[in-house]
Amino acid sequence: MKEFKFVNRTSELQTLEKLYNQPGFQIVPIYGRRRVGKTRLVKEFIKNKKAIYFLSDSIPQMQQLKNLGQSVGEFFNDVILMQNGFTSWDQFFVYIKEKAQSQRIILVIDEFPYLVIANSVIATIFQKGIDEYLKQTELFLLLMGSSIGMMEKEVLHYKAPLYGRRTASIEVKEMNLLSIHEMFPDKSFSDIIRLYAIFGTIPAYLEKINQRKDVFSIINESILEKYSFLYNEVDFILREEFREPHNYFVILKSIALGKHKLSEIVNNTGFEKTMVSRYLDILRSLHIIRKEIPITEKNPEKSKGIYKLYDQYFNFWFKFIFPNRRWIELGQTDIVLKKIKEEFEHHVSSVFEDACIELCYSLMKKNIMQFTRIGSWWSKTDQIDIVALDDSSNTIWFGECKWSTKKVGTNIYYDLLKKSHNIYYYPVNQKNKYILFSKSGFTSDMIMIAKTNDVLLVDINEILDFIT
């Protein structure tokens, strides 16, 4: 398997370096969903630095202390500690205080939530340890966690024991779309979008891909094989967050199948409205789903909005894998693959809008367009894929995203023009601009109109000409 280079974490590394170079004790929680690249980021950061890396596990506390002591003992070449480990948290704090009194040492505790599982008051123990032992040292402590719910409760929430002790916190999010191109520079950008529609931009998923294979061979080998890493991935992640995940699975499947409004989810699942609302709030708090509202909405808290899955792989899994697991378990993967092939391009078209919004940020970096915020817009009768608002110039960008084998013609532009005339967001001197994204290019008439009307045309397979 090809070794992929480290990509896309420039700002996170810069933040860590800046904090590291500040004197005194530092504690930085680093959190984000599983497989997003937290460990890879930290290992890149600690290269050529004095650093102890400890990965906690779902084992009893005394074994955790012993293993931690062995990791610390190996770093300091302390044979007795390597053999015996720590026997208490006080012993650990006293030892680290002595060693980090006058030298900068990084201590990484990966999967901190496992320490919480082993001891429910561990955050309070660390709070006391910091106050009594570590506060006056040069220790740079990184607490990492994939369970966002537990990290929120124990570290990040303002009522959490460690909230007031943290120097900063870093949420590691998915990479940007162009990172997939960095990993697979030989693939066309259309194929990059197809990979995005399956795996999102989670590095641990993308690294499993054999880039010499076509997209359906990749799906067959990486996902439909029931013993593969990705087949049970979503199940595994959700069962770590929820003791009784069944109802969450039903709701997430409903959203993946296109039921985005609260009323649609209620009707599709058969659950009570109050129950669905409560579950949706929990899923939002864990960054599993997101609530979208029309970008021009000036009272967003009062908007009903629509719900979508944050993660493209979750979206793909709940749409194609979860409803068909019986066939996969029976070894009938050809039946599932046939269904995926029949619906795949339609699936890609449904997430193409998300990809185009990401590409707009790349266009902004190149000063091709400017905006303050970006999203979608819809009313009871109309919908516009992209609406980007620039408060500094009272400019609105209106955009459409077409994943089709046909070239985009003037009919798409004139329809967008008509819909845009119904939106008056800026009361004075509003300026409208237009952008069209296409998988298959544009007709000659559309190209001619674009030149005379200052319409930005973006052919996906030529996107690199715009942004590199």
Coordinates of C-alpha atoms in Angstrom, one line a residue:
M1 CA 0.0 0.0 0.0
K2 CA 1.3 3.4 -1.0
E3 CA 2.6 5.7 1.9
F4 CA 0.7 9.0 1.6
K5 CA 2.4 12.2 2.4
F6 CA 1.2 14.4 5.2
V7 CA -1.2 17.0 3.8
N8 CA -3.5 19.9 4.7
R9 CA -2.8 20.6 8.4
T10 CA -0.8 23.8 8.0
S11 CA -3.0 26.0 10.4
E12 CA -3.2 23.3 13.0
L13 CA 0.6 22.8 13.0
Q14 CA 1.2 26.5 13.1
T15 CA -1.1 26.8 16.2
L16 CA 0.6 24.0 18.0
E17 CA 4.1 25.4 17.2
K18 CA 3.0 28.9 18.5
L19 CA 1.7 27.4 21.7
Y20 CA 4.8 25.2 22.1
N21 CA 7.1 28.2 21.9
Q22 CA 5.3 30.0 24.7
P23 CA 7.0 29.4 28.1
G24 CA 5.2 27.7 31.0
F25 CA 2.7 24.9 31.4
Q26 CA 0.3 24.4 28.5
I27 CA -2.7 22.0 28.2
V28 CA -4.3 21.7 24.8
P29 CA -7.3 19.4 24.1
I30 CA -7.3 18.1 20.5
Y31 CA -10.6 16.5 19.4
G32 CA -12.4 15.4 16.3
R33 CA -14.2 12.4 15.0
R34 CA -12.4 9.1 14.7
R35 CA -10.0 8.6 11.7
V36 CA -9.9 12.4 10.9
G37 CA -6.1 12.5 11.4
K38 CA -5.6 13.7 15.0
T39 CA -2.8 11.2 15.7
R40 CA -1.1 11.8 12.4
L41 CA -1.2 15.5 13.1
V42 CA 0.3 15.2 16.5
K43 CA 3.0 12.7 15.5
E44 CA 4.0 15.2 12.7
F45 CA 4.1 18.0 15.3
I46 CA 6.3 16.1 17.9
K47 CA 8.9 15.0 15.3
N48 CA 12.4 16.0 16.5
K49 CA 11.0 17.2 19.9
K50 CA 11.2 15.8 23.4
A51 CA 7.9 14.0 23.4
I52 CA 6.2 11.1 25.2
Y53 CA 3.3 9.5 23.3
F54 CA 0.8 7.4 25.3
L55 CA -2.2 5.7 23.8
S56 CA -4.8 4.8 26.4
D57 CA -7.1 1.8 26.0
S58 CA -10.3 0.3 27.3
I59 CA -8.6 -1.4 30.3
P60 CA -8.8 -1.0 34.1
Q61 CA -7.2 2.1 35.7
M62 CA -4.3 0.2 37.3
Q63 CA -3.3 -1.3 34.0
Q64 CA -3.5 2.2 32.4
L65 CA -1.2 3.6 35.1
K66 CA 1.3 0.7 34.5
N67 CA 1.3 1.2 30.8
L68 CA 1.7 5.0 31.2
G69 CA 4.6 4.5 33.5
Q70 CA 6.2 2.2 31.0
S71 CA 5.9 4.8 28.2
V72 CA 7.3 7.5 30.5
G73 CA 10.0 5.2 31.8
E74 CA 11.2 4.4 28.3
F75 CA 11.5 8.1 27.5
F76 CA 13.6 8.8 30.5
N77 CA 15.4 5.5 30.5
D78 CA 14.1 4.7 33.9
V79 CA 14.4 0.9 34.2
I80 CA 12.4 0.7 37.5
L81 CA 9.5 2.7 36.1
M82 CA 9.6 0.6 32.9
Q83 CA 9.2 -2.5 35.0
N84 CA 6.7 -1.4 37.5
G85 CA 4.8 1.5 36.0
F86 CA 2.9 4.1 38.1
T87 CA 0.8 2.8 41.0
S88 CA -1.2 6.1 41.5
W89 CA -2.0 9.3 39.7
D90 CA -0.2 11.3 42.5
Q91 CA 3.0 9.3 41.7
F92 CA 2.6 10.2 38.0
F93 CA 2.1 13.9 38.7
V94 CA 5.1 14.1 41.1
Y95 CA 7.3 12.3 38.7
I96 CA 6.4 14.5 35.7
K97 CA 6.8 17.7 37.8
E98 CA 10.3 16.7 38.7
K99 CA 11.2 15.9 35.1
A100 CA 9.5 18.9 33.4
Q101 CA 10.6 21.5 36.0
S102 CA 13.1 23.2 33.8
Q103 CA 12.8 21.6 30.4
R104 CA 10.1 21.6 27.7
I105 CA 8.6 18.2 27.4
I106 CA 5.5 17.2 25.4
L107 CA 3.2 14.6 26.9
V108 CA 0.5 13.3 24.5
I109 CA -2.3 11.3 26.0
D110 CA -4.2 9.9 23.1
E111 CA -7.9 8.7 23.5
F112 CA -8.2 10.4 26.9
P113 CA -11.9 9.3 27.0
Y114 CA -10.7 5.8 27.8
L115 CA -9.2 7.1 31.0
V116 CA -12.6 8.6 31.8
I117 CA -14.2 5.2 31.2
A118 CA -11.7 3.6 33.6
N119 CA -12.2 6.3 36.2
S120 CA -15.2 8.6 36.0
V121 CA -13.5 11.4 38.0
I122 CA -10.2 11.4 36.1
A123 CA -10.8 14.9 34.8
T124 CA -11.1 16.2 38.4
I125 CA -7.9 14.2 39.3
F126 CA -6.1 15.9 36.4
Q127 CA -7.5 19.3 37.5
K128 CA -6.0 18.8 40.9
G129 CA -2.7 17.4 39.5
I130 CA -2.3 20.5 37.3
D131 CA -3.0 22.9 40.1
E132 CA -0.8 21.2 42.7
Y133 CA 2.1 19.8 40.6
L134 CA 2.2 20.8 36.9
K135 CA 1.2 24.4 36.8
Q136 CA 4.8 25.6 37.5
T137 CA 6.4 23.2 35.0
E138 CA 7.4 23.4 31.3
L139 CA 5.1 20.5 30.4
F140 CA 3.2 20.7 27.1
L141 CA 0.2 18.4 27.7
L142 CA -1.9 17.3 24.8
L143 CA -5.2 15.5 25.6
M144 CA -6.7 13.8 22.5
G145 CA -10.1 12.3 22.1
S146 CA -12.4 10.9 19.4
S147 CA -15.5 10.7 21.5
I148 CA -16.7 14.3 21.0
G149 CA -19.5 13.8 23.5
M150 CA -17.1 12.8 26.2
M151 CA -14.5 15.4 25.4
E152 CA -17.2 18.0 25.6
K153 CA -18.4 16.8 29.0
E154 CA -15.0 16.3 30.6
V155 CA -12.8 18.9 28.9
L156 CA -14.4 21.4 26.6
H157 CA -17.7 22.4 28.2
Y158 CA -17.6 25.5 30.4
K159 CA -18.7 23.3 33.4
A160 CA -16.1 20.6 32.7
P161 CA -13.3 20.2 35.4
L162 CA -10.5 21.0 32.9
Y163 CA -12.2 23.9 31.1
G164 CA -10.5 26.6 33.0
R165 CA -7.1 25.0 32.8
R166 CA -6.8 24.6 29.0
T167 CA -4.6 27.0 27.1
A168 CA -6.4 26.4 23.8
S169 CA -8.3 23.7 22.1
I170 CA -8.1 22.4 18.5
E171 CA -10.9 20.7 16.7
V172 CA -9.4 18.6 13.9
K173 CA -11.9 18.6 11.0
E174 CA -11.9 16.9 7.7
M175 CA -9.4 17.9 5.1
N176 CA -10.4 20.1 2.3
L177 CA -11.4 18.8 -1.1
L178 CA -8.1 19.6 -2.8
S179 CA -6.3 17.4 -0.4
I180 CA -7.8 14.4 -2.2
H181 CA -6.2 15.7 -5.4
E182 CA -2.9 16.0 -3.5
M183 CA -3.2 12.3 -2.5
F184 CA -4.3 11.2 -6.0
P185 CA -2.7 13.6 -8.5
D186 CA -3.2 11.3 -11.4
K187 CA -7.0 11.1 -11.1
S188 CA -9.3 13.4 -13.0
F189 CA -11.1 15.9 -10.9
S190 CA -14.4 14.2 -11.8
D191 CA -13.0 11.1 -10.2
I192 CA -11.9 13.1 -7.2
I193 CA -15.5 14.3 -6.7
R194 CA -16.6 10.7 -7.0
L195 CA -14.2 9.6 -4.2
Y196 CA -15.4 12.6 -2.2
A197 CA -19.0 11.4 -2.6
I198 CA -18.0 8.1 -1.0
F199 CA -15.2 8.8 1.6
G200 CA -15.5 12.5 2.2
T201 CA -12.0 13.8 3.1
I202 CA -11.2 11.5 6.0
P203 CA -7.5 10.6 5.5
A204 CA -7.7 7.2 7.1
Y205 CA -10.4 6.1 4.6
L206 CA -8.6 7.6 1.6
E207 CA -5.4 5.9 2.5
K208 CA -7.1 2.5 2.1
I209 CA -7.7 3.2 -1.6
N210 CA -5.8 1.5 -4.4
Q211 CA -5.6 4.4 -6.7
R212 CA -5.1 2.2 -9.7
K213 CA -8.6 0.8 -9.3
D214 CA -11.8 2.2 -10.7
V215 CA -14.4 3.6 -8.2
F216 CA -16.6 0.5 -8.2
S217 CA -13.7 -1.9 -7.6
I218 CA -12.7 0.4 -4.7
I219 CA -16.2 0.2 -3.2
N220 CA -16.3 -3.6 -3.7
E221 CA -12.9 -4.2 -2.1
S222 CA -12.8 -1.4 0.6
I223 CA -16.5 -1.4 1.8
L224 CA -18.5 -4.4 0.6
E225 CA -16.1 -7.0 1.9
K226 CA -17.7 -7.7 5.3
Y227 CA -14.3 -8.2 7.1
S228 CA -13.0 -4.9 5.7
F229 CA -12.0 -2.0 7.8
L230 CA -14.8 0.3 6.4
Y231 CA -17.7 -2.1 6.4
N232 CA -18.4 -1.8 10.1
E233 CA -16.7 1.6 10.6
V234 CA -19.9 3.7 11.0
D235 CA -21.5 1.0 13.3
F236 CA -18.4 1.0 15.4
I237 CA -18.2 4.8 15.8
L238 CA -21.8 5.2 16.7
R239 CA -21.8 2.4 19.2
E240 CA -19.0 4.2 21.0
E241 CA -21.2 7.3 21.3
F242 CA -24.5 5.6 22.0
R243 CA -25.4 2.7 24.2
E244 CA -28.7 2.1 22.4
P245 CA -28.0 3.3 18.8
H246 CA -30.9 1.7 17.0
N247 CA -33.2 4.8 16.9
Y248 CA -30.2 7.0 15.8
F249 CA -29.5 4.6 13.0
V250 CA -33.1 4.8 11.8
I251 CA -33.0 8.6 11.8
L252 CA -29.6 8.8 10.0
K253 CA -30.8 6.4 7.4
S254 CA -33.8 8.6 6.8
I255 CA -31.7 11.7 6.3
A256 CA -29.3 9.8 4.0
L257 CA -32.2 8.8 1.8
G258 CA -33.2 12.4 1.3
K259 CA -35.6 13.1 4.2
H260 CA -34.1 16.4 5.3
K261 CA -37.0 18.3 6.9
L262 CA -38.1 17.5 10.5
S263 CA -41.6 16.6 9.2
E264 CA -40.2 14.2 6.6
I265 CA -38.0 12.5 9.1
V266 CA -41.0 12.1 11.5
N267 CA -43.1 10.6 8.7
N268 CA -40.4 8.3 7.4
T269 CA -39.3 6.9 10.8
G270 CA -42.7 6.8 12.5
F271 CA -41.2 8.3 15.6
E272 CA -42.9 11.0 17.7
K273 CA -41.9 14.6 16.7
T274 CA -40.6 15.5 20.2
M275 CA -38.4 12.3 20.2
V276 CA -37.0 13.0 16.7
S277 CA -36.2 16.6 17.7
R278 CA -34.4 15.5 20.8
Y279 CA -32.4 12.9 18.9
L280 CA -31.5 15.5 16.2
D281 CA -30.2 17.9 18.8
I282 CA -28.0 15.2 20.2
L283 CA -26.7 14.2 16.8
R284 CA -26.0 17.9 16.1
S285 CA -24.1 18.3 19.4
L286 CA -21.9 15.3 18.4
H287 CA -21.2 16.8 14.9
I288 CA -22.8 13.8 13.2
I289 CA -25.4 15.9 11.4
R290 CA -25.7 19.6 10.7
K291 CA -28.7 21.9 10.4
E292 CA -28.8 24.1 7.3
I293 CA -31.0 27.2 6.9
P294 CA -31.3 29.5 3.9
I295 CA -28.2 31.6 3.8
T296 CA -30.2 34.9 3.6
E297 CA -32.2 34.0 6.8
K298 CA -31.8 36.9 9.2
N299 CA -33.3 35.1 12.2
P300 CA -31.6 31.7 11.9
E301 CA -32.7 30.5 15.4
K302 CA -36.3 30.7 14.3
S303 CA -35.8 28.8 11.0
K304 CA -36.9 25.2 10.8
G305 CA -34.1 24.4 8.4
I306 CA -33.1 21.0 7.0
Y307 CA -30.8 18.3 8.3
K308 CA -27.9 16.7 6.5
L309 CA -25.1 14.3 7.6
Y310 CA -21.8 16.0 8.2
D311 CA -19.7 13.1 7.0
Q312 CA -19.9 12.0 3.4
Y313 CA -19.0 8.4 4.3
F314 CA -21.8 8.3 6.8
N315 CA -24.1 9.5 4.1
F316 CA -22.9 6.9 1.6
W317 CA -23.0 4.1 4.3
F318 CA -26.5 4.8 5.5
K319 CA -27.7 5.2 1.9
F320 CA -26.2 2.0 0.4
I321 CA -24.7 -0.2 3.1
F322 CA -27.0 -0.1 6.1
P323 CA -30.2 -0.9 4.2
N324 CA -28.4 -3.8 2.3
R325 CA -26.4 -5.4 5.1
R326 CA -28.3 -8.7 4.9
W327 CA -27.0 -9.2 1.3
I328 CA -23.5 -8.5 2.3
E329 CA -23.7 -10.8 5.3
L330 CA -24.9 -13.5 2.9
G331 CA -22.0 -12.9 0.6
Q332 CA -24.3 -11.5 -2.1
T333 CA -22.2 -8.3 -2.6
D334 CA -22.9 -8.4 -6.4
I335 CA -26.5 -7.5 -5.6
V336 CA -25.5 -4.5 -3.5
L337 CA -22.9 -3.3 -6.0
K338 CA -25.5 -3.5 -8.8
K339 CA -27.7 -1.2 -6.8
I340 CA -24.9 1.2 -6.1
K341 CA -23.9 1.3 -9.8
E342 CA -27.5 2.1 -10.8
E343 CA -27.8 5.0 -8.3
F344 CA -24.2 6.2 -8.0
E345 CA -24.2 9.2 -10.4
H346 CA -27.4 10.4 -8.9
H347 CA -25.8 10.1 -5.4
V348 CA -22.7 12.1 -6.6
S349 CA -25.0 14.8 -8.0
S350 CA -26.6 15.1 -4.6
V351 CA -23.3 15.9 -2.9
F352 CA -21.8 17.9 -5.8
E353 CA -23.2 21.1 -4.2
D354 CA -21.1 20.5 -1.1
A355 CA -18.0 20.0 -3.2
C356 CA -18.7 23.2 -5.2
I357 CA -19.1 25.2 -2.0
E358 CA -15.7 23.9 -0.9
L359 CA -14.2 24.9 -4.2
C360 CA -15.6 28.4 -3.8
Y361 CA -13.3 28.8 -0.8
S362 CA -10.4 27.9 -3.0
L363 CA -11.6 30.5 -5.6
M364 CA -11.7 33.1 -2.8
K365 CA -8.1 32.4 -1.8
K366 CA -7.2 33.2 -5.4
N367 CA -9.3 36.4 -5.3
I368 CA -11.5 35.2 -8.0
M369 CA -14.6 35.7 -5.8
Q370 CA -15.1 37.2 -2.4
F371 CA -17.7 36.5 0.2
T372 CA -18.4 36.8 3.9
R373 CA -20.5 33.6 4.2
I374 CA -21.8 31.0 1.8
G375 CA -24.5 28.4 1.7
S376 CA -27.7 27.5 -0.2
W377 CA -31.0 29.3 -0.5
W378 CA -34.5 27.9 -0.9
S379 CA -38.1 29.0 -0.6
K380 CA -41.4 27.1 -1.0
T381 CA -41.1 27.3 -4.7
D382 CA -37.5 27.8 -5.7
Q383 CA -34.0 26.7 -4.8
I384 CA -30.5 28.0 -5.6
D385 CA -27.5 25.7 -5.0
I386 CA -25.0 28.4 -4.0
V387 CA -25.6 31.8 -2.6
A388 CA -22.5 33.7 -1.3
L389 CA -22.9 37.0 0.5
D390 CA -20.2 39.7 0.6
D391 CA -21.1 42.2 3.3
S392 CA -18.1 44.4 2.4
S393 CA -19.3 45.2 -1.1
N394 CA -23.1 44.3 -0.9
T395 CA -22.4 41.6 -3.5
I396 CA -24.3 38.3 -3.9
W397 CA -22.9 35.4 -5.9
F398 CA -25.6 33.1 -7.2
G399 CA -24.5 29.7 -8.4
E400 CA -25.7 26.4 -9.8
C401 CA -23.9 23.0 -9.7
K402 CA -24.7 20.5 -12.5
W403 CA -23.4 17.0 -12.4
S404 CA -24.6 15.8 -15.8
T405 CA -23.4 14.3 -19.0
K406 CA -24.8 17.2 -20.8
K407 CA -23.1 20.6 -21.2
V408 CA -24.6 23.4 -19.3
G409 CA -26.6 25.7 -21.6
T410 CA -28.1 29.1 -21.4
N411 CA -31.4 27.7 -20.0
I412 CA -29.6 27.0 -16.7
Y413 CA -28.2 30.6 -16.6
Y414 CA -31.5 32.3 -17.4
D415 CA -33.4 30.2 -14.8
L416 CA -30.8 31.2 -12.2
L417 CA -31.1 34.8 -13.3
K418 CA -34.8 34.7 -12.8
K419 CA -34.6 33.2 -9.4
S420 CA -31.9 35.6 -8.2
H421 CA -34.1 38.6 -9.0
N422 CA -36.4 37.5 -6.1
I423 CA -33.6 37.9 -3.5
Y424 CA -33.1 41.4 -2.1
Y425 CA -30.7 41.0 0.8
Y426 CA -28.8 44.2 0.8
P427 CA -31.2 47.3 0.9
V428 CA -28.8 49.6 -0.9
N429 CA -26.6 49.0 -4.0
Q430 CA -26.9 45.2 -4.2
K431 CA -24.7 43.8 -6.9
N432 CA -25.5 40.3 -8.3
K433 CA -22.8 38.0 -9.8
Y434 CA -23.1 34.5 -11.2
I435 CA -21.1 31.3 -11.2
L436 CA -21.9 28.0 -12.8
F437 CA -20.2 24.6 -12.1
S438 CA -20.4 21.8 -14.6
K439 CA -19.0 18.3 -14.8
S440 CA -19.3 18.3 -18.6
G441 CA -18.5 21.8 -19.7
F442 CA -20.6 24.5 -21.3
T443 CA -22.3 25.1 -24.7
S444 CA -20.8 27.6 -27.1
D445 CA -23.8 29.9 -26.5
M446 CA -23.3 29.8 -22.8
I447 CA -19.6 30.6 -23.2
M448 CA -20.5 33.6 -25.4
I449 CA -23.1 34.9 -22.9
A450 CA -20.7 34.4 -20.0
K451 CA -18.1 36.7 -21.7
T452 CA -20.6 39.5 -22.3
N453 CA -22.4 39.2 -18.9
D454 CA -19.4 38.5 -16.6
V455 CA -20.5 35.0 -15.6
L456 CA -17.9 32.8 -14.1
L457 CA -17.9 29.3 -15.7
V458 CA -16.1 26.5 -13.8
D459 CA -15.6 23.2 -15.7
I460 CA -14.8 20.7 -12.9
N461 CA -12.1 19.0 -15.0
E462 CA -10.4 22.3 -15.5
I463 CA -10.7 23.6 -11.9
L464 CA -7.0 23.4 -11.3
D465 CA -6.5 26.1 -13.9
F466 CA -8.4 28.4 -11.6
I467 CA -6.9 27.5 -8.2
T468 CA -3.3 26.5 -8.8

